[in-house]
CSV table of C-alpha atoms in Angstrom, one decimal:
chain,number,residue,atom,x,y,z
P,22,MET,CA,63.6,105.3,78.9
P,23,THR,CA,64.0,103.5,82.0
P,24,ALA,CA,62.0,100.3,82.0
P,25,LYS,CA,59.3,100.1,84.7
P,26,ALA,CA,60.3,97.4,87.7
P,27,PRO,CA,58.5,95.0,88.1
P,28,THR,CA,55.5,94.7,91.2
P,29,ALA,CA,57.5,92.4,93.7
P,30,ARG,CA,56.1,88.9,94.1
P,31,SER,CA,57.2,86.0,96.1
P,32,MET,CA,60.1,83.9,95.0
P,33,THR,CA,62.3,81.4,96.6
P,34,VAL,CA,65.7,82.5,96.7
P,35,ALA,CA,69.6,80.8,97.8
P,36,GLY,CA,71.5,83.3,99.2
P,37,VAL,CA,75.0,82.2,98.6
P,38,MET,CA,77.6,83.2,101.4
P,39,SER,CA,81.7,82.8,101.6
P,40,GLY,CA,83.5,84.9,104.3
P,41,THR,CA,86.6,86.1,105.3
P,42,SER,CA,87.8,83.0,107.3
P,43,ALA,CA,87.8,81.0,103.6
P,44,ASP,CA,86.4,78.1,105.8
P,45,GLY,CA,83.7,76.9,103.2
P,46,ILE,CA,80.1,78.2,101.2
P,47,ASP,CA,76.9,78.7,103.9
P,48,VAL,CA,73.7,78.3,101.7
P,49,ALA,CA,70.5,79.6,103.4
P,50,LEU,CA,67.0,78.9,101.0
P,51,VAL,CA,64.9,81.5,102.0
P,52,ARG,CA,61.0,82.4,101.0
P,53,ILE,CA,61.0,86.0,100.4
P,54,ALA,CA,57.0,88.0,100.1
P,55,PRO,CA,56.6,91.8,100.0
P,56,GLY,CA,55.4,93.5,103.1
P,57,LYS,CA,53.7,96.7,103.8
P,58,THR,CA,57.1,98.5,105.4
P,59,ARG,CA,59.6,95.4,104.7
P,60,PRO,CA,60.0,91.9,103.0
P,61,ILE,CA,58.9,89.0,104.6
P,62,LEU,CA,61.9,86.3,105.7
P,63,ALA,CA,60.9,82.6,106.2
P,64,LEU,CA,64.5,80.8,106.1
P,65,LEU,CA,63.3,77.0,104.8
P,66,ALA,CA,66.4,75.3,105.3
P,67,HIS,CA,70.4,76.1,105.4
P,68,GLU,CA,73.4,74.0,104.5
P,69,GLY,CA,77.2,74.5,105.4
P,70,PHE,CA,80.1,72.6,103.2
P,71,ALA,CA,83.8,73.1,103.8
P,72,TYR,CA,85.7,74.1,101.0
P,73,PRO,CA,88.1,70.8,99.7
P,74,ARG,CA,91.7,71.3,101.5
P,75,ALA,CA,93.3,72.1,98.0
P,76,LEU,CA,90.6,74.7,97.2
P,77,ARG,CA,91.2,76.4,100.7
P,78,SER,CA,94.6,76.6,100.1
P,79,ALA,CA,94.5,78.4,96.9
P,80,VAL,CA,91.6,81.0,98.4
P,81,LEU,CA,93.8,82.0,100.9
P,82,ALA,CA,97.0,82.3,98.7
P,83,ALA,CA,95.4,84.8,96.4
P,84,MET,CA,93.8,86.7,99.1
P,85,ASN,CA,95.2,90.2,99.3
P,86,ALA,CA,98.2,88.3,97.8
P,87,GLU,CA,101.1,90.5,96.6
P,88,LEU,CA,102.3,88.3,93.8
P,89,THR,CA,100.2,85.6,91.6
P,90,SER,CA,99.2,85.2,88.1
P,91,THR,CA,96.3,86.0,85.9
P,92,ALA,CA,96.2,82.4,85.1
P,93,GLU,CA,96.0,81.5,88.6
P,94,LEU,CA,93.2,84.2,89.4
P,95,ALA,CA,91.1,83.0,86.4
P,96,ARG,CA,91.3,79.3,87.3
P,97,LEU,CA,90.1,80.3,90.6
P,98,ASN,CA,87.5,82.6,89.8
P,99,TRP,CA,85.6,79.7,87.8
P,100,ARG,CA,86.7,77.1,90.2
P,101,LEU,CA,84.7,79.1,93.0
P,102,GLY,CA,81.9,79.3,90.5
P,103,ILE,CA,81.9,75.6,90.6
P,104,ALA,CA,82.0,75.5,94.1
P,105,TYR,CA,79.2,76.8,94.6
P,106,ALA,CA,76.7,75.7,92.3
P,107,ASP,CA,77.4,72.1,93.8
P,108,ALA,CA,76.8,73.3,97.0
P,109,VAL,CA,73.0,75.4,95.7
P,110,LYS,CA,72.8,71.7,94.1
P,111,ALA,CA,73.8,69.5,97.0
P,112,ALA,CA,70.8,72.1,99.1
P,113,ILE,CA,68.2,72.1,96.7
P,114,ALA,CA,68.8,68.7,96.6
P,115,ARG,CA,68.7,67.8,100.2
P,116,HIS,CA,65.5,70.1,100.7
P,117,ARG,CA,63.8,69.0,97.5
P,118,VAL,CA,63.1,73.3,97.2
P,119,LYS,CA,62.8,74.8,93.6
P,120,LEU,CA,64.6,78.1,93.2
P,121,ASP,CA,63.5,81.1,91.2
P,122,LEU,CA,66.8,82.8,92.1
P,123,ILE,CA,70.5,83.1,93.4
P,124,GLY,CA,72.2,85.4,95.3
P,125,CYS,CA,75.9,85.2,95.4
P,126,HIS,CA,78.6,87.2,97.2
P,127,GLY,CA,81.4,85.7,96.2
P,128,GLN,CA,84.7,85.1,97.6
P,129,THR,CA,86.2,88.4,98.6
P,130,LEU,CA,90.1,88.6,97.7
P,131,PHE,CA,90.1,92.0,97.9
P,132,HIS,CA,88.5,95.2,99.7
P,133,GLN,CA,90.0,98.7,99.4
P,134,ALA,CA,86.8,100.6,100.8
P,135,ARG,CA,89.2,103.7,100.4
P,136,ALA,CA,90.6,105.8,97.6
P,137,SER,CA,94.0,105.5,97.0
P,138,ILE,CA,96.3,106.4,93.5
P,139,TYR,CA,96.4,103.5,91.5
P,140,ALA,CA,98.1,104.2,87.6
P,141,GLY,CA,97.2,107.9,87.8
P,142,ARG,CA,93.8,108.0,89.3
P,143,ARG,CA,92.2,108.2,92.7
P,144,PHE,CA,89.3,104.7,93.6
P,145,ALA,CA,88.5,102.6,96.0
P,146,CYS,CA,87.5,98.7,94.4
P,147,THR,CA,86.8,95.7,95.5
P,148,TRP,CA,87.0,92.1,93.6
P,149,GLN,CA,84.6,89.0,94.7
P,150,ALA,CA,85.5,86.0,92.4
P,151,GLY,CA,83.0,83.0,91.4
P,152,GLU,CA,82.0,83.1,88.1
P,153,PRO,CA,77.8,83.5,88.3
P,154,ALA,CA,77.5,82.3,84.9
P,155,ALA,CA,78.7,78.8,86.1
P,156,ILE,CA,75.9,79.5,88.7
P,157,ALA,CA,73.5,79.7,86.5
P,158,ALA,CA,74.5,77.0,83.8
P,159,GLU,CA,74.4,74.6,86.6
P,160,ILE,CA,71.3,75.9,88.4
P,161,GLY,CA,69.5,77.0,85.6
P,162,VAL,CA,67.7,80.2,87.2
P,163,PRO,CA,69.2,83.8,86.9
P,164,VAL,CA,72.4,84.7,89.7
P,165,VAL,CA,72.4,87.8,91.2
P,166,SER,CA,76.7,88.6,92.5
P,167,ASN,CA,78.9,91.6,92.5
P,168,PHE,CA,76.8,93.5,95.0
P,169,ARG,CA,79.3,95.7,96.4
P,170,PRO,CA,80.7,98.0,93.8
P,171,ALA,CA,77.2,100.2,93.1
P,172,ASP,CA,78.2,101.2,96.4
P,173,MET,CA,81.3,102.0,95.9
P,174,LEU,CA,80.3,104.1,93.1
P,175,ALA,CA,78.1,105.9,94.7
P,176,GLY,CA,80.5,107.0,97.5
P,177,GLY,CA,79.8,104.1,99.9
P,178,GLN,CA,82.6,101.6,101.4
P,179,GLY,CA,80.6,98.5,100.4
P,180,ALA,CA,79.4,97.2,103.1
P,181,PRO,CA,78.4,96.1,105.5
P,182,LEU,CA,75.2,95.0,103.2
P,183,VAL,CA,74.0,92.5,106.0
P,184,PRO,CA,72.0,96.0,107.5
P,185,LEU,CA,69.0,95.6,105.5
P,186,LEU,CA,68.6,92.0,106.6
P,187,ASP,CA,68.6,92.9,110.4
P,188,TYR,CA,66.3,95.5,110.1
P,189,ALA,CA,63.7,93.8,108.4
P,190,LEU,CA,63.9,90.9,110.9
P,191,PHE,CA,64.9,92.3,114.4
P,192,ALA,CA,63.8,95.8,113.8
P,193,ASP,CA,61.4,96.1,117.3
P,194,VAL,CA,59.4,99.2,118.7
P,195,LYS,CA,60.3,99.2,122.0
P,196,ARG,CA,63.6,97.1,122.6
P,197,GLY,CA,67.1,98.8,120.7
P,198,ARG,CA,68.8,95.7,119.1
P,199,VAL,CA,72.5,95.7,118.0
P,200,LEU,CA,73.0,92.5,115.6
P,201,GLN,CA,76.8,91.7,115.9
P,202,ASN,CA,78.0,89.6,113.4
P,203,ILE,CA,81.6,87.4,114.0
P,204,GLY,CA,83.1,86.3,110.9
P,205,GLY,CA,86.5,87.0,110.0
P,206,ILE,CA,86.3,90.3,110.3
P,207,ALA,CA,83.1,91.5,112.7
P,208,ASN,CA,80.6,93.8,112.2
P,209,LEU,CA,77.6,95.4,113.7
P,210,THR,CA,74.1,96.7,113.0
P,211,ALA,CA,73.0,98.7,115.5
P,212,ILE,CA,69.2,99.6,115.5
P,213,PRO,CA,67.2,102.1,118.2
P,214,ALA,CA,63.7,101.1,119.6
P,215,GLY,CA,61.1,102.2,116.9
P,216,CYS,CA,63.5,103.7,114.1
P,217,ARG,CA,63.3,103.9,110.5
P,218,ALA,CA,66.3,101.7,108.1
P,219,ASP,CA,68.0,105.2,107.3
P,220,GLN,CA,68.6,105.8,111.1
P,221,LEU,CA,70.1,102.7,112.0
P,222,ILE,CA,73.7,102.4,112.5
P,223,ALA,CA,75.7,99.8,110.6
P,224,PHE,CA,80.0,99.5,110.4
P,225,ASP,CA,83.1,96.8,110.7
P,226,THR,CA,84.0,96.6,114.2
P,227,GLY,CA,87.4,95.0,113.7
P,228,PRO,CA,89.0,91.6,113.7
P,229,GLY,CA,86.7,88.7,114.5
P,230,ASN,CA,87.8,85.1,113.9
P,231,MET,CA,90.7,86.4,111.5
P,232,ILE,CA,93.3,86.3,113.9
P,233,ILE,CA,92.4,83.9,115.8
P,234,ASP,CA,92.0,81.5,113.3
P,235,ALA,CA,95.5,82.6,111.9
P,236,LEU,CA,96.6,81.3,115.1
P,237,ALA,CA,95.2,78.6,115.7
P,238,LEU,CA,96.3,77.4,112.4
P,239,GLU,CA,100.5,78.5,113.1
P,240,LEU,CA,100.8,77.4,116.4
P,241,PHE,CA,98.5,73.9,116.8
P,242,GLY,CA,97.8,73.3,112.9
P,243,GLN,CA,94.3,73.9,113.6
P,244,PRO,CA,92.1,75.6,111.3
P,245,PHE,CA,90.4,77.1,114.1
P,246,ASP,CA,89.7,77.2,117.7
P,247,ARG,CA,86.9,74.6,118.1
P,248,ASN,CA,84.1,76.4,121.0
P,249,GLY,CA,87.8,78.5,122.2
P,250,ALA,CA,88.7,75.6,124.2
P,251,ILE,CA,92.4,75.9,123.8
P,252,ALA,CA,92.2,80.0,124.7
P,253,ALA,CA,90.2,78.9,127.8
P,254,ARG,CA,93.7,76.9,128.8
P,255,GLY,CA,95.8,80.2,128.4
P,256,LYS,CA,95.7,83.9,130.1
P,257,VAL,CA,95.5,87.1,128.2
P,258,ILE,CA,98.9,89.0,127.9
P,259,GLU,CA,97.7,92.6,128.5
P,260,PRO,CA,100.7,94.5,127.2
P,261,VAL,CA,99.9,93.5,123.8
P,262,LEU,CA,96.1,93.5,123.8
P,263,ALA,CA,96.6,97.7,124.9
P,264,GLU,CA,98.7,98.1,122.0
P,265,ALA,CA,96.7,95.8,119.5
P,266,LEU,CA,94.0,97.9,121.1
P,267,ARG,CA,95.6,101.3,120.3
P,268,ASN,CA,95.5,100.5,116.4
P,269,ALA,CA,94.1,103.4,113.8
P,270,TYR,CA,91.6,101.5,112.8
P,271,PHE,CA,89.6,101.4,116.3
P,272,ARG,CA,90.2,105.0,116.3
P,273,LEU,CA,88.0,105.8,112.7
P,274,LYS,CA,84.4,107.2,112.9
P,275,PRO,CA,81.9,105.1,111.2
P,276,PRO,CA,81.1,104.1,108.2
P,277,ARG,CA,84.2,102.1,108.0
P,278,ALA,CA,84.8,98.6,107.0
P,279,ALA,CA,88.0,96.4,107.2
P,280,GLY,CA,89.5,93.3,105.6
P,281,ARG,CA,92.6,91.0,105.7
P,282,GLU,CA,94.3,94.2,104.3
P,283,GLN,CA,93.7,95.5,108.1
P,284,PHE,CA,93.7,92.3,110.3
P,285,GLY,CA,95.2,89.5,107.7
P,286,ARG,CA,98.3,87.5,107.5
P,287,GLU,CA,100.5,90.2,108.1
P,288,TYR,CA,99.1,91.6,110.9
P,289,ALA,CA,98.8,88.1,112.9
P,290,ALA,CA,102.4,87.2,112.2
P,291,GLN,CA,103.3,91.1,113.9
P,292,PHE,CA,100.8,89.6,117.1
P,293,LEU,CA,102.2,86.2,117.2
P,294,ALA,CA,105.8,87.8,117.0
P,295,ALA,CA,104.3,90.7,120.5
P,296,CYS,CA,102.8,87.6,122.0
P,297,THR,CA,105.7,85.3,121.7
P,298,ARG,CA,108.7,88.0,123.5
P,299,LEU,CA,106.0,88.2,126.5
P,300,SER,CA,104.8,84.6,126.9
P,301,ARG,CA,106.2,81.1,126.2
P,302,LYS,CA,102.7,79.3,126.2
P,303,PRO,CA,100.8,79.4,122.6
P,304,GLU,CA,97.5,79.5,124.5
P,305,ASP,CA,98.2,82.5,125.7
P,306,ALA,CA,98.4,84.2,122.0
P,307,LEU,CA,94.8,82.0,121.4
P,308,ALA,CA,94.0,84.1,125.0
P,309,THR,CA,95.0,87.8,123.6
P,310,ALA,CA,93.6,86.9,120.2
P,311,THR,CA,90.4,86.5,121.7
P,312,ALA,CA,90.2,89.2,123.8
P,313,LEU,CA,91.3,91.7,121.1
P,314,THR,CA,88.1,91.0,119.0
P,315,ALA,CA,85.9,91.0,122.3
P,316,GLU,CA,87.3,94.2,123.5
P,317,SER,CA,87.3,95.9,120.3
P,318,ILE,CA,83.5,95.3,119.3
P,319,VAL,CA,82.6,96.2,122.8
P,320,ARG,CA,84.6,99.5,122.8
P,321,ALA,CA,83.3,100.1,118.9
P,322,TYR,CA,79.5,100.1,121.3
P,323,LYS,CA,80.2,101.6,123.6
P,324,ARG,CA,82.1,104.4,122.0
P,325,PHE,CA,79.8,104.9,118.5
P,326,VAL,CA,76.7,103.2,119.2
P,327,GLN,CA,75.5,103.4,123.2
P,328,GLY,CA,74.2,107.0,123.4
P,329,ARG,CA,72.1,106.3,120.7
P,330,MET,CA,70.1,103.5,121.7
P,331,LYS,CA,66.8,104.0,123.6
P,332,GLY,CA,64.1,101.8,124.9
P,333,ARG,CA,63.8,99.5,127.6
P,334,GLY,CA,66.6,97.5,126.8
P,335,VAL,CA,69.3,96.5,124.3
P,336,ASP,CA,69.2,92.6,122.8
P,337,TYR,CA,72.8,92.4,121.8
P,338,ILE,CA,72.5,89.1,119.3
P,339,VAL,CA,75.2,87.5,117.8
P,340,SER,CA,76.0,85.5,114.7
P,341,GLY,CA,78.6,83.9,112.7
P,342,GLY,CA,81.4,81.7,113.6
P,343,GLY,CA,82.2,83.6,116.6
P,344,ALA,CA,78.6,82.3,118.1
P,345,ARG,CA,80.1,79.1,118.6
P,346,ASN,CA,83.4,79.9,120.3
P,347,GLY,CA,82.5,79.8,124.3
P,348,THR,CA,85.1,81.8,125.3
P,349,LEU,CA,84.8,85.0,123.6
P,350,MET,CA,81.1,84.7,124.0
P,351,ALA,CA,81.6,84.2,127.8
P,352,MET,CA,84.1,87.5,127.2
P,353,LEU,CA,81.4,89.2,125.5
P,354,ALA,CA,78.9,88.6,128.6
P,355,ARG,CA,81.4,90.0,131.2
P,356,LEU,CA,81.9,92.9,129.0
P,357,LEU,CA,78.1,93.8,128.0
P,358,GLU,CA,76.5,93.2,131.2
P,359,PRO,CA,77.5,96.4,133.2
P,360,LEU,CA,76.3,98.4,130.0
P,361,GLY,CA,72.8,97.3,130.5
P,362,CYS,CA,72.8,94.4,127.2
P,363,GLU,CA,71.5,90.8,127.2
P,364,LEU,CA,74.1,88.6,124.9
P,365,ALA,CA,71.6,86.5,122.6
P,366,THR,CA,72.6,84.3,120.0
P,367,SER,CA,70.5,85.2,116.3
P,368,GLU,CA,69.0,81.3,116.8
P,369,GLU,CA,67.1,82.4,119.9
P,370,TYR,CA,65.7,84.7,117.1
P,371,GLY,CA,64.8,82.0,114.5
P,372,MET,CA,67.7,82.6,112.2
P,373,PRO,CA,70.5,80.2,113.0
P,374,ALA,CA,74.1,81.8,113.5
P,375,ALA,CA,76.0,80.4,110.2
P,376,ALA,CA,72.6,81.0,107.6
P,377,LYS,CA,72.3,84.8,108.3
P,378,GLU,CA,74.8,86.5,105.8
P,379,ALA,CA,73.5,84.0,104.0
P,380,ALA,CA,70.0,84.7,103.9
P,381,ALA,CA,71.3,88.5,103.7
P,382,PHE,CA,72.3,87.9,100.1
P,383,ALA,CA,69.3,86.0,99.0
P,384,LEU,CA,67.3,89.4,100.3
P,385,LEU,CA,69.3,91.3,98.3
P,386,ALA,CA,69.2,89.3,95.6
P,387,TRP,CA,65.5,89.6,95.9
P,388,GLN,CA,66.0,93.5,96.1
P,389,THR,CA,68.1,94.2,92.9
P,390,TRP,CA,65.4,91.7,90.9
P,391,HIS,CA,62.5,93.9,91.6
P,392,ARG,CA,65.2,96.7,90.7
P,393,LEU,CA,65.0,98.0,94.4
P,394,PRO,CA,67.7,99.7,96.3
P,395,GLY,CA,69.8,97.1,98.5
P,396,ASN,CA,72.2,99.1,100.3
P,397,VAL,CA,71.8,101.6,103.1
P,398,PRO,CA,73.3,104.7,103.1
P,399,ALA,CA,73.5,105.0,107.0
P,400,ALA,CA,75.6,102.1,107.2
P,401,THR,CA,77.7,102.4,104.4
P,402,GLY,CA,78.5,106.0,103.7
P,403,ALA,CA,77.1,106.2,100.1
P,404,ALA,CA,75.4,109.7,99.0
P,405,ARG,CA,72.2,107.4,98.0
P,406,PRO,CA,70.5,104.3,97.9
P,407,VAL,CA,71.1,102.3,94.8
P,408,ILE,CA,70.4,98.9,93.0
P,409,LEU,CA,72.9,96.6,93.7
P,410,GLY,CA,74.2,93.4,91.6
P,411,GLN,CA,74.5,92.4,88.4
P,412,VAL,CA,72.0,89.4,87.2
P,413,THR,CA,73.8,86.5,85.3
P,414,TYR,CA,70.5,85.1,83.3
P,415,ALA,CA,70.9,81.0,82.9
């Protein structure tokens, strides 16, 4: 006998997110209430916490690693749980918020969205590290985690999972909107004017900051190109950009998901080698990587989204770390303007870029707690809506 779903109620939820850039932890404190057609969200506060240097090194070493140990992975899983608990504790203390629930995405170490054979069986798989019991024990409230597997077992790719938040916050009767997140990987949610949640379009466009960050670290010893200042001094190496844009991933039809498996350190090393063969200026490599992100985003919009948008215009709203890269934003503005898109950031709509993904997992946790579906099958490719995640009680 299936238990009856609880009546939806207002809750204060902490959403916790650490993305594929592996630069730290974002915490969004969100008040969520049931609405007539979709949940109503109010962002109370948000905070960002950099990973300690040793932890970031451990995370980067474990991502898509060819060789590691079970001891290393077990320790990393628990250490991340402790880091998430510390971040939530600091955020609620700073803003004097009493929580009802926590939604923690965890740190993606591996994401294989398409099935392949392993040990005699074909399947897709994913792994987000960060021990939820460590968070629940420290904070004293339930934690919802491990959001992606339920969607994948329903035939989806486990990503993107932000579209539910995008629809709840940004759907508009008169204007089409594209919500473009630029983290390590870039992903978009396209919401045609007046559409229902099951009519939106969402997928990973390709690399976001991942290659830019890798080259900034390798060439300049910096974890990222602050405001795109290095790329602004360089010149795009057009033959390298043209070859990169022929990557098979960009030809895949949505739904599609990308990660370090496609655009991680191995890809970045090949990209850098191609750049250095044609230019001795390291800033040219950064400019070319930045152009790859911009071009792949806009080409994905033109190929898969533009023809389905309707209404009085299109608002192209950017969030994530890429929204703080002035050079990247300038490239996007130049490429999108002829397509009739007005570029903006999510801050201009009341949702800070750094808080958006964390807020999405607060909403997904609220959905799970009330036994409501959290995936959008039109975005992930799942056969049906499913309840996401697992609950760890305090």
